[in-house]
C-alpha cells in the first residue's frame, strides 16, 4: 500500500477550527440569553453578529474547497463537516431569536442544563478540529459528544414533563415547547458533527 500524500497546507484545519470556535461563542451567548435579567435585545444582536461571522467562515471553507486541487481529505466530507458546524450555529441563533420574539419572561431552570450540554459540546468540538490534521485523539471526542447527546435526550424528557405539568399557561406551554425542542435539535446537530468526524477518521485510518 502506498503512502497517501497529505497536503502541508493547514488552512482547512484552521478554518474548521475557526468555525467551531464560533460555536463556543454562540453557546455562551445562548447562556447569556437564559440568564436572569438578561437584555434580550442586546444578546440577540450579538448572536446575529456571531452567526454572520460563522457564515463568513463557512463560505471561506467552501471557497477554499472549490479552489484547491488537493484537499486534505474528501471534498464531500469537508462540505459535510462545514455544513454541520454551520447548522449548529443556525440552530442556536434560532433559539435566541425565539426567546426574543416570543417575549418569554420566565424560562424553566432546566433549560440551563441543556445549554450547559451545548456549551460542553462546543468546547469539545473546538478542541477536536485541530486534531483532524493528525487524525489522533478523536475517538474520545465523538464518544463524549454521543454521551452528551444522550444526556440531552434525558433532560429534554424532563423539561417537556415540567412544561406540561400545569404550572404554565397554555400559550406559555406552546412557546416553551418550541424552545425546548429547538435546544434538543441543536444538541442532535452536534452529534451529527461528531459522527461526520468519526466517518472521516475511519476513512483516513
PDB file of C-alpha atoms in Angstrom:
ATOM      1  CA  UNK A   1       0.000   0.000   0.000  1.00  0.00           C
ATOM      2  CA  UNK A   2       1.439   3.395  -0.985  1.00  0.00           C
ATOM      3  CA  UNK A   3       1.565   6.294   1.388  1.00  0.00           C
ATOM      4  CA  UNK A   4      -1.177   8.818   0.802  1.00  0.00           C
ATOM      5  CA  UNK A   5       0.035  12.344   0.185  1.00  0.00           C
ATOM      6  CA  UNK A   6      -1.392  14.701   2.795  1.00  0.00           C
ATOM      7  CA  UNK A   7      -1.043  18.391   1.893  1.00  0.00           C
ATOM      8  CA  UNK A   8       1.042  20.534   4.214  1.00  0.00           C
ATOM      9  CA  UNK A   9      -1.400  23.448   3.792  1.00  0.00           C
ATOM     10  CA  UNK A  10      -3.117  23.863   7.171  1.00  0.00           C
ATOM     11  CA  UNK A  11      -5.743  26.381   6.044  1.00  0.00           C
ATOM     12  CA  UNK A  12      -8.579  23.836   6.042  1.00  0.00           C
ATOM     13  CA  UNK A  13      -7.847  22.799   9.617  1.00  0.00           C
ATOM     14  CA  UNK A  14      -7.529  26.433  10.664  1.00  0.00           C
ATOM     15  CA  UNK A  15     -10.851  27.344   9.066  1.00  0.00           C
ATOM     16  CA  UNK A  16     -12.667  24.347  10.562  1.00  0.00           C
ATOM     17  CA  UNK A  17     -11.239  25.247  13.961  1.00  0.00           C
ATOM     18  CA  UNK A  18     -12.382  28.838  13.463  1.00  0.00           C
ATOM     19  CA  UNK A  19     -15.844  27.582  12.560  1.00  0.00           C
ATOM     20  CA  UNK A  20     -16.017  25.506  15.734  1.00  0.00           C
ATOM     21  CA  UNK A  21     -14.830  28.468  17.812  1.00  0.00           C
ATOM     22  CA  UNK A  22     -17.877  30.390  16.596  1.00  0.00           C
ATOM     23  CA  UNK A  23     -19.975  27.672  18.239  1.00  0.00           C
ATOM     24  CA  UNK A  24     -18.265  28.327  21.578  1.00  0.00           C
ATOM     25  CA  UNK A  25     -19.257  31.976  21.219  1.00  0.00           C
ATOM     26  CA  UNK A  26     -22.798  31.042  20.205  1.00  0.00           C
ATOM     27  CA  UNK A  27     -23.292  28.687  23.145  1.00  0.00           C
ATOM     28  CA  UNK A  28     -22.002  31.364  25.519  1.00  0.00           C
ATOM     29  CA  UNK A  29     -24.470  33.892  24.096  1.00  0.00           C
ATOM     30  CA  UNK A  30     -27.252  31.342  24.466  1.00  0.00           C
ATOM     31  CA  UNK A  31     -26.331  31.024  28.150  1.00  0.00           C
ATOM     32  CA  UNK A  32     -26.446  34.827  28.415  1.00  0.00           C
ATOM     33  CA  UNK A  33     -29.935  34.811  26.891  1.00  0.00           C
ATOM     34  CA  UNK A  34     -31.198  32.444  29.597  1.00  0.00           C
ATOM     35  CA  UNK A  35     -29.590  34.400  32.433  1.00  0.00           C
ATOM     36  CA  UNK A  36     -31.893  36.184  34.847  1.00  0.00           C
ATOM     37  CA  UNK A  37     -32.313  39.841  33.930  1.00  0.00           C
ATOM     38  CA  UNK A  38     -30.699  39.408  30.513  1.00  0.00           C
ATOM     39  CA  UNK A  39     -31.046  42.188  27.968  1.00  0.00           C
ATOM     40  CA  UNK A  40     -32.634  40.036  25.282  1.00  0.00           C
ATOM     41  CA  UNK A  41     -32.365  42.651  22.555  1.00  0.00           C
ATOM     42  CA  UNK A  42     -28.638  43.088  23.137  1.00  0.00           C
ATOM     43  CA  UNK A  43     -27.909  39.367  23.320  1.00  0.00           C
ATOM     44  CA  UNK A  44     -29.928  38.748  20.158  1.00  0.00           C
ATOM     45  CA  UNK A  45     -27.972  41.480  18.363  1.00  0.00           C
ATOM     46  CA  UNK A  46     -24.669  39.922  19.400  1.00  0.00           C
ATOM     47  CA  UNK A  47     -25.890  36.487  18.360  1.00  0.00           C
ATOM     48  CA  UNK A  48     -26.813  37.804  14.910  1.00  0.00           C
ATOM     49  CA  UNK A  49     -23.278  39.168  14.573  1.00  0.00           C
ATOM     50  CA  UNK A  50     -21.796  35.856  15.708  1.00  0.00           C
ATOM     51  CA  UNK A  51     -23.990  33.919  13.264  1.00  0.00           C
ATOM     52  CA  UNK A  52     -22.923  36.235  10.449  1.00  0.00           C
ATOM     53  CA  UNK A  53     -19.256  35.659  11.322  1.00  0.00           C
ATOM     54  CA  UNK A  54     -19.872  31.908  11.322  1.00  0.00           C
ATOM     55  CA  UNK A  55     -21.467  32.150   7.871  1.00  0.00           C
ATOM     56  CA  UNK A  56     -18.409  34.019   6.594  1.00  0.00           C
ATOM     57  CA  UNK A  57     -16.136  31.220   7.813  1.00  0.00           C
ATOM     58  CA  UNK A  58     -18.362  28.591   6.184  1.00  0.00           C
ATOM     59  CA  UNK A  59     -18.211  30.485   2.895  1.00  0.00           C
ATOM     60  CA  UNK A  60     -14.426  30.676   3.191  1.00  0.00           C
ATOM     61  CA  UNK A  61     -14.224  26.887   3.655  1.00  0.00           C
ATOM     62  CA  UNK A  62     -16.420  26.233   0.604  1.00  0.00           C
ATOM     63  CA  UNK A  63     -14.428  28.703  -1.485  1.00  0.00           C
ATOM     64  CA  UNK A  64     -11.196  27.012  -0.386  1.00  0.00           C
ATOM     65  CA  UNK A  65     -12.518  23.562  -1.321  1.00  0.00           C
ATOM     66  CA  UNK A  66     -13.613  24.787  -4.729  1.00  0.00           C
ATOM     67  CA  UNK A  67     -10.260  26.418  -5.476  1.00  0.00           C
ATOM     68  CA  UNK A  68      -7.909  23.736  -4.122  1.00  0.00           C
ATOM     69  CA  UNK A  69      -6.690  20.900  -6.337  1.00  0.00           C
ATOM     70  CA  UNK A  70      -5.679  18.545  -3.496  1.00  0.00           C
ATOM     71  CA  UNK A  71      -7.727  18.649  -0.286  1.00  0.00           C
ATOM     72  CA  UNK A  72      -6.578  17.055   2.993  1.00  0.00           C
ATOM     73  CA  UNK A  73      -9.497  14.617   2.903  1.00  0.00           C
ATOM     74  CA  UNK A  74     -12.545  14.014   0.703  1.00  0.00           C
ATOM     75  CA  UNK A  75     -14.241  17.164  -0.546  1.00  0.00           C
ATOM     76  CA  UNK A  76     -17.693  15.839   0.310  1.00  0.00           C
ATOM     77  CA  UNK A  77     -16.565  15.209   3.878  1.00  0.00           C
ATOM     78  CA  UNK A  78     -15.253  18.771   4.171  1.00  0.00           C
ATOM     79  CA  UNK A  79     -18.560  20.094   2.835  1.00  0.00           C
ATOM     80  CA  UNK A  80     -20.487  17.898   5.274  1.00  0.00           C
ATOM     81  CA  UNK A  81     -18.395  18.974   8.236  1.00  0.00           C
ATOM     82  CA  UNK A  82     -18.551  22.680   7.365  1.00  0.00           C
ATOM     83  CA  UNK A  83     -22.301  22.434   6.772  1.00  0.00           C
ATOM     84  CA  UNK A  84     -22.824  20.561  10.037  1.00  0.00           C
ATOM     85  CA  UNK A  85     -20.937  23.181  12.033  1.00  0.00           C
ATOM     86  CA  UNK A  86     -22.952  25.931  10.339  1.00  0.00           C
ATOM     87  CA  UNK A  87     -26.216  24.129  11.130  1.00  0.00           C
ATOM     88  CA  UNK A  88     -25.417  24.089  14.849  1.00  0.00           C
ATOM     89  CA  UNK A  89     -24.803  27.839  14.843  1.00  0.00           C
ATOM     90  CA  UNK A  90     -28.041  28.458  12.951  1.00  0.00           C
ATOM     91  CA  UNK A  91     -29.984  26.390  15.489  1.00  0.00           C
ATOM     92  CA  UNK A  92     -28.542  28.225  18.487  1.00  0.00           C
ATOM     93  CA  UNK A  93     -29.335  31.517  16.762  1.00  0.00           C
ATOM     94  CA  UNK A  94     -32.885  30.250  16.252  1.00  0.00           C
ATOM     95  CA  UNK A  95     -33.297  29.591  19.991  1.00  0.00           C
ATOM     96  CA  UNK A  96     -32.137  33.095  20.870  1.00  0.00           C
ATOM     97  CA  UNK A  97     -34.490  34.545  18.243  1.00  0.00           C
ATOM     98  CA  UNK A  98     -37.412  32.524  19.614  1.00  0.00           C
ATOM     99  CA  UNK A  99     -36.854  33.781  23.151  1.00  0.00           C
ATOM    100  CA  UNK A 100     -36.740  37.349  21.831  1.00  0.00           C
ATOM    101  CA  UNK A 101     -39.760  37.135  19.523  1.00  0.00           C
ATOM    102  CA  UNK A 102     -41.905  35.083  21.903  1.00  0.00           C
ATOM    103  CA  UNK A 103     -41.142  37.619  24.652  1.00  0.00           C
ATOM    104  CA  UNK A 104     -40.659  34.812  27.149  1.00  0.00           C
ATOM    105  CA  UNK A 105     -40.039  36.331  30.569  1.00  0.00           C
ATOM    106  CA  UNK A 106     -39.784  33.207  32.721  1.00  0.00           C
ATOM    107  CA  UNK A 107     -37.791  30.225  31.477  1.00  0.00           C
ATOM    108  CA  UNK A 108     -37.718  26.878  33.326  1.00  0.00           C
ATOM    109  CA  UNK A 109     -34.408  26.447  35.144  1.00  0.00           C
ATOM    110  CA  UNK A 110     -33.998  23.038  33.487  1.00  0.00           C
ATOM    111  CA  UNK A 111     -33.324  24.724  30.149  1.00  0.00           C
ATOM    112  CA  UNK A 112     -29.986  25.887  31.539  1.00  0.00           C
ATOM    113  CA  UNK A 113     -28.949  22.236  31.773  1.00  0.00           C
ATOM    114  CA  UNK A 114     -29.440  21.872  28.021  1.00  0.00           C
ATOM    115  CA  UNK A 115     -27.393  24.999  27.379  1.00  0.00           C
ATOM    116  CA  UNK A 116     -24.621  23.562  29.554  1.00  0.00           C
ATOM    117  CA  UNK A 117     -24.670  20.439  27.359  1.00  0.00           C
ATOM    118  CA  UNK A 118     -24.405  22.665  24.281  1.00  0.00           C
ATOM    119  CA  UNK A 119     -21.510  24.607  25.797  1.00  0.00           C
ATOM    120  CA  UNK A 120     -19.643  21.398  26.572  1.00  0.00           C
ATOM    121  CA  UNK A 121     -20.268  20.055  23.048  1.00  0.00           C
ATOM    122  CA  UNK A 122     -18.988  23.331  21.596  1.00  0.00           C
ATOM    123  CA  UNK A 123     -15.811  23.230  23.687  1.00  0.00           C
ATOM    124  CA  UNK A 124     -15.129  19.608  22.729  1.00  0.00           C
ATOM    125  CA  UNK A 125     -15.750  20.294  19.045  1.00  0.00           C
ATOM    126  CA  UNK A 126     -13.445  23.321  19.021  1.00  0.00           C
ATOM    127  CA  UNK A 127     -10.727  21.250  20.703  1.00  0.00           C
ATOM    128  CA  UNK A 128     -11.195  18.355  18.251  1.00  0.00           C
ATOM    129  CA  UNK A 129     -10.939  20.264  14.979  1.00  0.00           C
ATOM    130  CA  UNK A 130      -7.128  20.817  15.069  1.00  0.00           C
ATOM    131  CA  UNK A 131      -6.709  17.063  15.641  1.00  0.00           C
ATOM    132  CA  UNK A 132      -8.102  16.369  12.167  1.00  0.00           C
ATOM    133  CA  UNK A 133      -4.644  17.155  10.823  1.00  0.00           C
ATOM    134  CA  UNK A 134      -3.070  14.205  12.635  1.00  0.00           C
ATOM    135  CA  UNK A 135      -6.291  12.148  12.980  1.00  0.00           C
ATOM    136  CA  UNK A 136      -5.218  11.497  16.578  1.00  0.00           C
ATOM    137  CA  UNK A 137      -7.219  11.761  19.836  1.00  0.00           C
ATOM    138  CA  UNK A 138     -10.558  11.989  18.031  1.00  0.00           C
ATOM    139  CA  UNK A 139     -12.304   8.876  19.306  1.00  0.00           C
ATOM    140  CA  UNK A 140     -12.706  10.335  22.801  1.00  0.00           C
ATOM    141  CA  UNK A 141     -14.362  13.359  21.203  1.00  0.00           C
ATOM    142  CA  UNK A 142     -17.136  11.574  19.353  1.00  0.00           C
ATOM    143  CA  UNK A 143     -17.758   9.147  22.226  1.00  0.00           C
ATOM    144  CA  UNK A 144     -18.185  12.030  24.682  1.00  0.00           C
ATOM    145  CA  UNK A 145     -20.447  14.027  22.347  1.00  0.00           C
ATOM    146  CA  UNK A 146     -22.624  10.930  21.875  1.00  0.00           C
ATOM    147  CA  UNK A 147     -22.820  10.587  25.661  1.00  0.00           C
ATOM    148  CA  UNK A 148     -23.762  14.254  25.999  1.00  0.00           C
ATOM    149  CA  UNK A 149     -26.465  13.804  23.360  1.00  0.00           C
ATOM    150  CA  UNK A 150     -27.955  11.007  25.464  1.00  0.00           C
ATOM    151  CA  UNK A 151     -27.870  13.330  28.472  1.00  0.00           C
ATOM    152  CA  UNK A 152     -29.633  15.952  26.382  1.00  0.00           C
ATOM    153  CA  UNK A 153     -32.370  13.464  25.475  1.00  0.00           C
ATOM    154  CA  UNK A 154     -32.972  12.667  29.152  1.00  0.00           C
ATOM    155  CA  UNK A 155     -33.013  16.355  30.047  1.00  0.00           C
ATOM    156  CA  UNK A 156     -35.474  17.029  27.242  1.00  0.00           C
ATOM    157  CA  UNK A 157     -37.960  14.458  28.503  1.00  0.00           C
ATOM    158  CA  UNK A 158     -37.877  16.012  31.972  1.00  0.00           C
ATOM    159  CA  UNK A 159     -38.246  19.524  30.565  1.00  0.00           C
ATOM    160  CA  UNK A 160     -41.283  18.545  28.490  1.00  0.00           C
ATOM    161  CA  UNK A 161     -42.864  16.840  31.508  1.00  0.00           C
ATOM    162  CA  UNK A 162     -42.328  20.032  33.542  1.00  0.00           C
ATOM    163  CA  UNK A 163     -43.750  22.260  30.808  1.00  0.00           C
ATOM    164  CA  UNK A 164     -46.935  20.163  30.683  1.00  0.00           C
ATOM    165  CA  UNK A 165     -47.212  19.879  34.477  1.00  0.00           C
ATOM    166  CA  UNK A 166     -49.938  22.534  34.667  1.00  0.00           C
ATOM    167  CA  UNK A 167     -47.691  25.216  36.138  1.00  0.00           C
ATOM    168  CA  UNK A 168     -47.666  27.212  32.881  1.00  0.00           C
ATOM    169  CA  UNK A 169     -50.428  28.906  30.906  1.00  0.00           C
ATOM    170  CA  UNK A 170     -51.368  27.280  27.598  1.00  0.00           C
ATOM    171  CA  UNK A 171     -49.717  29.948  25.449  1.00  0.00           C
ATOM    172  CA  UNK A 172     -46.527  29.699  27.516  1.00  0.00           C
ATOM    173  CA  UNK A 173     -46.553  25.908  27.135  1.00  0.00           C
ATOM    174  CA  UNK A 174     -46.521  26.272  23.350  1.00  0.00           C
ATOM    175  CA  UNK A 175     -43.683  28.791  23.414  1.00  0.00           C
ATOM    176  CA  UNK A 176     -41.553  26.824  25.869  1.00  0.00           C
ATOM    177  CA  UNK A 177     -42.119  23.561  23.985  1.00  0.00           C
ATOM    178  CA  UNK A 178     -40.780  25.197  20.805  1.00  0.00           C
ATOM    179  CA  UNK A 179     -37.705  26.474  22.641  1.00  0.00           C
ATOM    180  CA  UNK A 180     -37.053  23.129  24.360  1.00  0.00           C
ATOM    181  CA  UNK A 181     -37.306  21.243  21.066  1.00  0.00           C
ATOM    182  CA  UNK A 182     -35.002  23.711  19.315  1.00  0.00           C
ATOM    183  CA  UNK A 183     -32.401  23.207  22.058  1.00  0.00           C
ATOM    184  CA  UNK A 184     -32.601  19.434  21.667  1.00  0.00           C
ATOM    185  CA  UNK A 185     -32.213  19.770  17.887  1.00  0.00           C
ATOM    186  CA  UNK A 186     -29.057  21.833  18.412  1.00  0.00           C
ATOM    187  CA  UNK A 187     -27.612  19.087  20.622  1.00  0.00           C
ATOM    188  CA  UNK A 188     -28.563  16.481  17.995  1.00  0.00           C
ATOM    189  CA  UNK A 189     -26.766  18.613  15.388  1.00  0.00           C
ATOM    190  CA  UNK A 190     -23.584  18.460  17.466  1.00  0.00           C
ATOM    191  CA  UNK A 191     -23.863  14.662  17.435  1.00  0.00           C
ATOM    192  CA  UNK A 192     -24.111  14.757  13.625  1.00  0.00           C
ATOM    193  CA  UNK A 193     -20.878  16.763  13.516  1.00  0.00           C
ATOM    194  CA  UNK A 194     -19.202  14.194  15.774  1.00  0.00           C
ATOM    195  CA  UNK A 195     -20.488  11.374  13.565  1.00  0.00           C
ATOM    196  CA  UNK A 196     -19.046  13.113  10.498  1.00  0.00           C
ATOM    197  CA  UNK A 197     -15.676  13.394  12.245  1.00  0.00           C
ATOM    198  CA  UNK A 198     -15.835   9.682  13.057  1.00  0.00           C
ATOM    199  CA  UNK A 199     -16.563   8.823   9.420  1.00  0.00           C
ATOM    200  CA  UNK A 200     -13.635  10.943   8.268  1.00  0.00           C
ATOM    201  CA  UNK A 201     -11.297   9.355  10.810  1.00  0.00           C
ATOM    202  CA  UNK A 202     -12.328   5.832   9.776  1.00  0.00           C
ATOM    203  CA  UNK A 203     -11.746   6.622   6.099  1.00  0.00           C
ATOM    204  CA  UNK A 204      -8.347   8.175   6.764  1.00  0.00           C
ATOM    205  CA  UNK A 205      -7.094   5.470   9.131  1.00  0.00           C
TER     206      UNK A 205
END
